[in-house]
C-alpha atoms as a printed R data frame, in Angstrom:
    type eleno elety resid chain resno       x       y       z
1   ATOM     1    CA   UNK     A     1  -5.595   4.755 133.601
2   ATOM     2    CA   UNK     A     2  -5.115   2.246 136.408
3   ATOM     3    CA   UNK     A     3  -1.268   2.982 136.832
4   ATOM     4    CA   UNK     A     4  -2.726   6.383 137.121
5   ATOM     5    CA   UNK     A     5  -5.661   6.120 139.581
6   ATOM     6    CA   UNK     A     6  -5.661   2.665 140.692
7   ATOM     7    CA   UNK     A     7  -8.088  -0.065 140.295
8   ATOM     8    CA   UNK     A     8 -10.383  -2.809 142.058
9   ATOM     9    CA   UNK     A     9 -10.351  -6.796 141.948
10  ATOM    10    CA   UNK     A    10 -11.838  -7.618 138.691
11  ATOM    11    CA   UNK     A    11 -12.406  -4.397 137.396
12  ATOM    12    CA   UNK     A    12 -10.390  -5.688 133.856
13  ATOM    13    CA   UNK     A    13  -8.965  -9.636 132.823
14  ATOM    14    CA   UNK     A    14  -5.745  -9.566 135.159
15  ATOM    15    CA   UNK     A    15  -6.835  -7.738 138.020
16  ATOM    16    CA   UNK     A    16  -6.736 -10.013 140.571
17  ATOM    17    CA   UNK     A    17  -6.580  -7.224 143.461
18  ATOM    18    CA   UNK     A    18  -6.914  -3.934 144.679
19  ATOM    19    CA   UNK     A    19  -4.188  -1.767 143.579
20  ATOM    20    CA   UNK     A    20  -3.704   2.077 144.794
21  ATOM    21    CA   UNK     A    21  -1.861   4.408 141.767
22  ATOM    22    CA   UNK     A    22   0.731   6.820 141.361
23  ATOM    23    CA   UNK     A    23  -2.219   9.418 142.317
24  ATOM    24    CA   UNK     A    24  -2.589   7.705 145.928
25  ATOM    25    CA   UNK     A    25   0.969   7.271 146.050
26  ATOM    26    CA   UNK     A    26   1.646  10.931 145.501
27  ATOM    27    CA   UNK     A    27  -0.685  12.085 148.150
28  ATOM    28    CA   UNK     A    28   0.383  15.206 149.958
29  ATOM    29    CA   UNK     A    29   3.540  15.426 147.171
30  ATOM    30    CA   UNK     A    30   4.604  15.507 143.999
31  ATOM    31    CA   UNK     A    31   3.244  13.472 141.259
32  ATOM    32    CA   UNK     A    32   5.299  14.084 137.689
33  ATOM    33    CA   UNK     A    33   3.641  13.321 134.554
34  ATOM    34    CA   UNK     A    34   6.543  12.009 131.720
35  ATOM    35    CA   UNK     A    35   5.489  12.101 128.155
36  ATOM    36    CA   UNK     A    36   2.114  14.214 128.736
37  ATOM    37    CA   UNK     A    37   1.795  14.810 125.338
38  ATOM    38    CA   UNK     A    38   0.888  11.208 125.132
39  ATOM    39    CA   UNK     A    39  -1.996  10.832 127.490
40  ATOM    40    CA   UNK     A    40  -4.225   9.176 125.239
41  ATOM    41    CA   UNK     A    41  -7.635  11.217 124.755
42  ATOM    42    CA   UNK     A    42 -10.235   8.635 127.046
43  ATOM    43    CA   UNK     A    43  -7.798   9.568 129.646
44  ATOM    44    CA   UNK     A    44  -7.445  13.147 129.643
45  ATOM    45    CA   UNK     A    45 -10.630  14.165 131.098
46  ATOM    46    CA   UNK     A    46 -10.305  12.414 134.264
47  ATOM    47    CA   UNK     A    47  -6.369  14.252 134.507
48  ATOM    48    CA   UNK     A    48  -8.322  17.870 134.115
49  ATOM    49    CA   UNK     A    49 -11.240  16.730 136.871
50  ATOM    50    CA   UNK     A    50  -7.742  15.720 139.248
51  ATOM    51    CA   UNK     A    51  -6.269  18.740 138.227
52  ATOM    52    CA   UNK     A    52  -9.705  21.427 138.859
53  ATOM    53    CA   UNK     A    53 -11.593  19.589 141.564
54  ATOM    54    CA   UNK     A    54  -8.855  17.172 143.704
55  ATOM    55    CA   UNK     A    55 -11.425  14.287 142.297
56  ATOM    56    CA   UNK     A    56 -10.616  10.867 140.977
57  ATOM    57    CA   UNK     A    57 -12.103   7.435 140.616
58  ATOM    58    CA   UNK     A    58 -10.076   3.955 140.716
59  ATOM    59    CA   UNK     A    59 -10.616   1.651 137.994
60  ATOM    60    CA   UNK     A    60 -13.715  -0.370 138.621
61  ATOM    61    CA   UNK     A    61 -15.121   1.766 141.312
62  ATOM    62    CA   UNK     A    62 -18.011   4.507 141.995
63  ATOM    63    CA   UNK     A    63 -16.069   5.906 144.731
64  ATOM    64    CA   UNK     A    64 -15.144   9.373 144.590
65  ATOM    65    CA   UNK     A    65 -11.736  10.091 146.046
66  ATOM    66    CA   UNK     A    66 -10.042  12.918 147.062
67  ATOM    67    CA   UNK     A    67  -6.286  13.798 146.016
68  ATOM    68    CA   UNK     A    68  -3.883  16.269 147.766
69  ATOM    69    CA   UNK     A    69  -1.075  16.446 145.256
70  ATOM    70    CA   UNK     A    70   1.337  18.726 142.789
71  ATOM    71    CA   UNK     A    71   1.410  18.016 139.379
72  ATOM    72    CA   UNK     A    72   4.943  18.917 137.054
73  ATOM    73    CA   UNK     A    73   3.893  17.277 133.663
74  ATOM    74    CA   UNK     A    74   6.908  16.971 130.484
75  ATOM    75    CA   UNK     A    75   6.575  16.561 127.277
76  ATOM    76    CA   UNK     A    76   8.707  17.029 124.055
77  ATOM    77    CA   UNK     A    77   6.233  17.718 122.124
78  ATOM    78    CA   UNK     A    78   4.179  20.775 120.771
79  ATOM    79    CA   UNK     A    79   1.115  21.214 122.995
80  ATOM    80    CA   UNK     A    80  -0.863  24.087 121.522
81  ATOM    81    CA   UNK     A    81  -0.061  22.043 118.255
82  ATOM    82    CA   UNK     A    82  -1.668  19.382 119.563
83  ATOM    83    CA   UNK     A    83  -4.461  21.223 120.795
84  ATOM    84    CA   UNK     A    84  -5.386  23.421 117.059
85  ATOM    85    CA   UNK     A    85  -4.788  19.558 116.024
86  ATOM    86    CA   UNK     A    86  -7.610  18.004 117.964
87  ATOM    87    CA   UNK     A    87  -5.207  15.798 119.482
88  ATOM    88    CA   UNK     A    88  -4.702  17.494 123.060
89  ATOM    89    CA   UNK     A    89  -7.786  18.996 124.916
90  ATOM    90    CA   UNK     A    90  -7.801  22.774 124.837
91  ATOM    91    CA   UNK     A    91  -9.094  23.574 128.674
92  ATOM    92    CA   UNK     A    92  -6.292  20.322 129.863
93  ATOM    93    CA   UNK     A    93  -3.580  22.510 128.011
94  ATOM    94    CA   UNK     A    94  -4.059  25.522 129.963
95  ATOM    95    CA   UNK     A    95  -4.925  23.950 133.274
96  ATOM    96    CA   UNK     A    96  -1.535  22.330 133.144
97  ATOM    97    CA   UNK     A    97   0.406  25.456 131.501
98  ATOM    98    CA   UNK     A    98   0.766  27.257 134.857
99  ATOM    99    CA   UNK     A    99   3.985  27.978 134.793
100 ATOM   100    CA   UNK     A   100   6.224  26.676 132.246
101 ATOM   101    CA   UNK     A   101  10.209  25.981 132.197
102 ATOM   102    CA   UNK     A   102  11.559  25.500 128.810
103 ATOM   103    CA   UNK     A   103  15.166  23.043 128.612
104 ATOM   104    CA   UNK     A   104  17.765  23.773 126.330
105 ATOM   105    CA   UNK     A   105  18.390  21.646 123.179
106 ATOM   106    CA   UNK     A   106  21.447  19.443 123.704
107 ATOM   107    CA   UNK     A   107  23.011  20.920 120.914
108 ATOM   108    CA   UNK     A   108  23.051  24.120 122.801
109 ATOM   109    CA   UNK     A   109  24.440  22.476 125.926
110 ATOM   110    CA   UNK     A   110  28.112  21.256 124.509
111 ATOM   111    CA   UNK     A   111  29.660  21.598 128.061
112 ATOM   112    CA   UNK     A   112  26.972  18.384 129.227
113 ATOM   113    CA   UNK     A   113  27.442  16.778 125.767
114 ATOM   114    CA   UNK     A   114  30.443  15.016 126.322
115 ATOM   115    CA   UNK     A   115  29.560  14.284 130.468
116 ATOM   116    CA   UNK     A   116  26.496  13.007 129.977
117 ATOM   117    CA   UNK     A   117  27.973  10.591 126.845
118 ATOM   118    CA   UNK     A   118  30.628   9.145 128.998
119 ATOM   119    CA   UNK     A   119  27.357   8.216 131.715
120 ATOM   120    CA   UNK     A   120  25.488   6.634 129.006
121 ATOM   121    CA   UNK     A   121  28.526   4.894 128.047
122 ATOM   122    CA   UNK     A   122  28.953   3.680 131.693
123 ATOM   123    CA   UNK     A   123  25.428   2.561 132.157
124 ATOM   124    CA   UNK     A   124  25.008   0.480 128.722
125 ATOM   125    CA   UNK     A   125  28.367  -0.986 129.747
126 ATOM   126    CA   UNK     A   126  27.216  -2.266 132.462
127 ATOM   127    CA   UNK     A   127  23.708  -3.256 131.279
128 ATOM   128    CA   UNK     A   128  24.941  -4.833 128.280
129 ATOM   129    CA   UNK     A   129  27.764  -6.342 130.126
130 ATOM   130    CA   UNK     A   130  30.670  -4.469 127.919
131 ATOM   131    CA   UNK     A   131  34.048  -2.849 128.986
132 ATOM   132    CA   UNK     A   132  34.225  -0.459 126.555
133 ATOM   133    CA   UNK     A   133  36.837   2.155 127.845
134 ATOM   134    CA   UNK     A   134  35.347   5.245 125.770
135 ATOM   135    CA   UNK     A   135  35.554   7.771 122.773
136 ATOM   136    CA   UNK     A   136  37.761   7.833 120.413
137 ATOM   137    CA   UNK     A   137  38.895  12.122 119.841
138 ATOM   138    CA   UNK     A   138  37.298  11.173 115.974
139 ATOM   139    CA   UNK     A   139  33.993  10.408 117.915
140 ATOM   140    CA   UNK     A   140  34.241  12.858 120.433
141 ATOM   141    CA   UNK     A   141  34.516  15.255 117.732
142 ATOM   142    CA   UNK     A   142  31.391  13.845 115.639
143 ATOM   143    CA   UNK     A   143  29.541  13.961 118.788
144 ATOM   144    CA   UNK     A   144  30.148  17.389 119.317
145 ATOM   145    CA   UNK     A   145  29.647  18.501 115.682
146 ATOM   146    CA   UNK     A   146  25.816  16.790 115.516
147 ATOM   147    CA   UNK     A   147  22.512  18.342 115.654
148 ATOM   148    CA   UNK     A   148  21.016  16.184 118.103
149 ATOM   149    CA   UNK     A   149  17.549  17.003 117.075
150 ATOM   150    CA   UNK     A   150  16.453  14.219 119.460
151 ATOM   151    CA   UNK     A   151  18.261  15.484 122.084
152 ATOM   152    CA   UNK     A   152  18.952  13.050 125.337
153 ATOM   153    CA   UNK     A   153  17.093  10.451 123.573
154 ATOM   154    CA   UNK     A   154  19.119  10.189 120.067
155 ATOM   155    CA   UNK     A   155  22.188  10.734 122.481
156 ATOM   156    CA   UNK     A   156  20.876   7.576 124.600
157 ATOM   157    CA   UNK     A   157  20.142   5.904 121.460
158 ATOM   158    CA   UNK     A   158  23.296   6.545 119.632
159 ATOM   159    CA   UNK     A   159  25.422   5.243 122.650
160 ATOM   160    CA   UNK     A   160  23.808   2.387 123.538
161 ATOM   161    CA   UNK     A   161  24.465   1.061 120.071
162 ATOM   162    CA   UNK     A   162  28.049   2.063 119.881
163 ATOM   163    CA   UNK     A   163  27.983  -0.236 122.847
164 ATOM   164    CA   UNK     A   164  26.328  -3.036 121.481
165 ATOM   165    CA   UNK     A   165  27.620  -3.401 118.133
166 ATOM   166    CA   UNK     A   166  31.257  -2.033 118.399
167 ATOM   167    CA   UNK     A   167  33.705  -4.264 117.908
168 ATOM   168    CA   UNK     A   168  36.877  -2.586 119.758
169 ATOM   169    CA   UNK     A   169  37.385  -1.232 123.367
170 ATOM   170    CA   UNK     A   170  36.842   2.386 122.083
171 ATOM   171    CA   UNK     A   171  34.354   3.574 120.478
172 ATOM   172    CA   UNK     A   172  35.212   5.248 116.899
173 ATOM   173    CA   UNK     A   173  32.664   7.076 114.563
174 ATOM   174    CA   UNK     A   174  32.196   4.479 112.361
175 ATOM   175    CA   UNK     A   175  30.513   2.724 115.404
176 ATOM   176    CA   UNK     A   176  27.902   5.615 115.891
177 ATOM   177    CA   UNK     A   177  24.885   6.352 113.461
178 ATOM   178    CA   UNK     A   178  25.437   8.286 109.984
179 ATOM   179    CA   UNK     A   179  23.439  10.797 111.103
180 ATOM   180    CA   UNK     A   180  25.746  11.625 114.018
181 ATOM   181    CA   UNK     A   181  29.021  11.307 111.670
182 ATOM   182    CA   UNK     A   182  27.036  12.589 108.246
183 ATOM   183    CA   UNK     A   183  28.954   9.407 106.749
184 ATOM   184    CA   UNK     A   184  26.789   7.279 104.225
185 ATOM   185    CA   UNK     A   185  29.738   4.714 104.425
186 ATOM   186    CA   UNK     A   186  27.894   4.082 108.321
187 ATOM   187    CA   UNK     A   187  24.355   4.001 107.237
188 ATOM   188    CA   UNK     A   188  24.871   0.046 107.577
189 ATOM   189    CA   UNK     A   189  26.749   0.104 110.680
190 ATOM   190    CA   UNK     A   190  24.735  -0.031 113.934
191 ATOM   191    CA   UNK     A   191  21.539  -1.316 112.560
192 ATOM   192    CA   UNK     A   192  20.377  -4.136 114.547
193 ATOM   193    CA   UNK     A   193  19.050  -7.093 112.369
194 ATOM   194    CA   UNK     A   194  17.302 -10.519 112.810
195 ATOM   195    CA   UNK     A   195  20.171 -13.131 113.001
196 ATOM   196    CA   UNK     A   196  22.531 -10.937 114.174
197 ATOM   197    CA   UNK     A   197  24.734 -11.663 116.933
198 ATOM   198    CA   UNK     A   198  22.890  -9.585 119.741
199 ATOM   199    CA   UNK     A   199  20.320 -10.732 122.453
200 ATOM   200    CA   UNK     A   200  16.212 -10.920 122.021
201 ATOM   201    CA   UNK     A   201  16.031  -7.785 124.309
202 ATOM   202    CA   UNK     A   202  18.334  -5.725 121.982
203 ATOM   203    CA   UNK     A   203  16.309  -6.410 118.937
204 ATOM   204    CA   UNK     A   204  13.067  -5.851 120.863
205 ATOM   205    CA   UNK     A   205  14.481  -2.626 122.047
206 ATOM   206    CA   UNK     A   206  15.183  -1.559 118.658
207 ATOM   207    CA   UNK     A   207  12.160  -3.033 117.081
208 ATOM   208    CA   UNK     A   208  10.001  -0.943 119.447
209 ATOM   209    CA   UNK     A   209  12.338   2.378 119.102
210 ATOM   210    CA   UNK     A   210  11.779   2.422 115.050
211 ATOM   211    CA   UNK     A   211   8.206   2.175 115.357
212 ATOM   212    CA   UNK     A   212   7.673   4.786 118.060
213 ATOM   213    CA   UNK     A   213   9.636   6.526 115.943
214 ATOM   214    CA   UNK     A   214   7.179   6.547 113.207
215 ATOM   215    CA   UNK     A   215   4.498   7.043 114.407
216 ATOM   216    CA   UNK     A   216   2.917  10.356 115.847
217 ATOM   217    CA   UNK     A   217   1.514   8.956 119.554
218 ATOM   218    CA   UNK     A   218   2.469   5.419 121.328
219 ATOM   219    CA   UNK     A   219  -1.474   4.591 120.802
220 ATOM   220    CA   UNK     A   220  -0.541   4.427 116.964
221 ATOM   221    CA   UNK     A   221   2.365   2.549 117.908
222 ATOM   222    CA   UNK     A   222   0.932  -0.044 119.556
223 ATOM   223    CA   UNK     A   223  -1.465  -0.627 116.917
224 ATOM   224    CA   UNK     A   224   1.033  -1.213 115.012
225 ATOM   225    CA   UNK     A   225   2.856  -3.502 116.645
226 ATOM   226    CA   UNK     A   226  -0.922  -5.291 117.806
227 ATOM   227    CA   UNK     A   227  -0.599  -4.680 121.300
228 ATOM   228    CA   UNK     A   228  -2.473  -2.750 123.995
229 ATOM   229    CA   UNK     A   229  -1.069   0.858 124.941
230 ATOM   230    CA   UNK     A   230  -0.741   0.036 128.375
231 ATOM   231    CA   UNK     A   231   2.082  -2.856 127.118
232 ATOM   232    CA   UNK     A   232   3.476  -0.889 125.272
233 ATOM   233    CA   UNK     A   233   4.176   1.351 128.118
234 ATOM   234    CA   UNK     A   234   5.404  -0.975 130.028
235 ATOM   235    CA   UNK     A   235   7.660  -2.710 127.568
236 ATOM   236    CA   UNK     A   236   8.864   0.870 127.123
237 ATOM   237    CA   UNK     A   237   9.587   1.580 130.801
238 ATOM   238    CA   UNK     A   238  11.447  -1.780 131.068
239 ATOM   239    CA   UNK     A   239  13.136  -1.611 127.948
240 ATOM   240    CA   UNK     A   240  14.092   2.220 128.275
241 ATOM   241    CA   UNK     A   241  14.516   3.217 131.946
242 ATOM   242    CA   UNK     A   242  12.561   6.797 132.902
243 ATOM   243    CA   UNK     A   243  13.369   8.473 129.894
244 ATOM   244    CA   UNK     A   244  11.630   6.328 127.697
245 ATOM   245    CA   UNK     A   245  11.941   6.404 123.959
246 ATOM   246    CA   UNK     A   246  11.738   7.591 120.555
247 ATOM   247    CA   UNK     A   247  11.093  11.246 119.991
């Protein structure tokens, strides 16, 4: 909520100042919602009063605010799911679902598979600090060959691994996940484990990618792993880039 709409000095433990949000920020633009399919449910209100009457309150403060902005929300997820679920507000759903643009699954777009791959590889390369040089034609091949039912993210996923773990300059399939290559022989391989050669961050990143994974919203994840949601977006953010993780 504060990243959102801001807060006020002392309005929570840790505010030690004023602080405008992404709504102020975006005023007379564009404001883009990532991952709306996670707004957790306290929040969701105040989004639909933005959205109808160009109204918002900061954080610690009776002050009603005005907001001049465009709002492009994304999600992965199922929405009107959500909603028969109980889990998305009903009147938010359609107030957002104005007009709607619907990607592609990767597995559909094999001409960016192998482009956007070779970028990943490139970043984590030089994140991680690795020179690997790129795909072996075996991987290639598996890459092109896989489902990718978690599209950009299992791609991201997958890559960054290969990067981390693999022990030559190229990257072979028996350096990406055995879901990719349908091999049991890699189920082992690319699993990050405590007292493995890798850094803090890469096991944190990990840690935190399984769990999101398991669970249904990032509020259940973070009870999991006994933090607050609002760390756990941030870790997420820093840990992740834009995209984010897990589903």
């Amino acid at each position: 909520e504060s990243e959102l709409f801001g807060h006020v000095k002392g309005s929570f433990t840790g505010a030690l100042k004023d602080t405008w949000g992404k709504v102020a920020m975006a005023e007379g633009g564009t404001l883009f919602l990532d991952e709306i399919g996670e707004l957790p449910s306290e929040i969701q209100p105040k989004l639909l009063r933005l959205l109808q009457e160009q109204e918002y309150e900061r954080l610690g403060e009776h002050k009603t605010r005005r907001a001049n902005v465009r709002v492009i929300a994304a999600t992965n997820r199922d929405l009107a799911a959500a909603v028969k679920e109980g889990r998305f507000r009903e009147d938010l759903f359609y107030r957002l679902n104005v007009i709607t643009l619907e990607l592609p699954p990767l597995r559909r777009r094999t001409r960016d598979l192998q482009r956007l791959a070779d970028n990943y590889l490139k970043f984590f390369n030089r994140q991680c600090g690795r020179n690997k040089r790129g795909f072996s034609e075996e991987a290639r091949q598996a890459l092109a060959r896989s489902e990718w039912k978690g599209n950009l993210r299992e791609l991201r996923n997958a890559v960054e691994r290969a990067v981390v773990l693999g022990a030559g300059e190229w990257i072979g399939p028996e350096d990406l996940p055995a879901a990719i290559t349908g091999s049991g022989a890699a189920a082992d391989h690319g699993e990050l484990e405590p007292g493995m050669n890798v850094s803090l961050k890469a096991l944190e990143r990990e840690h935190i990618r399984r769990i999101i994974d398991r669970t249904d919203t990032l509020e259940e994840a973070a009870a999991v792993l006994e933090i607050d949601p609002a760390t756990l977006y941030r870790k997420r953010k820093r840990l992740f880039g834009r995209e984010g993780n897990g589903r």
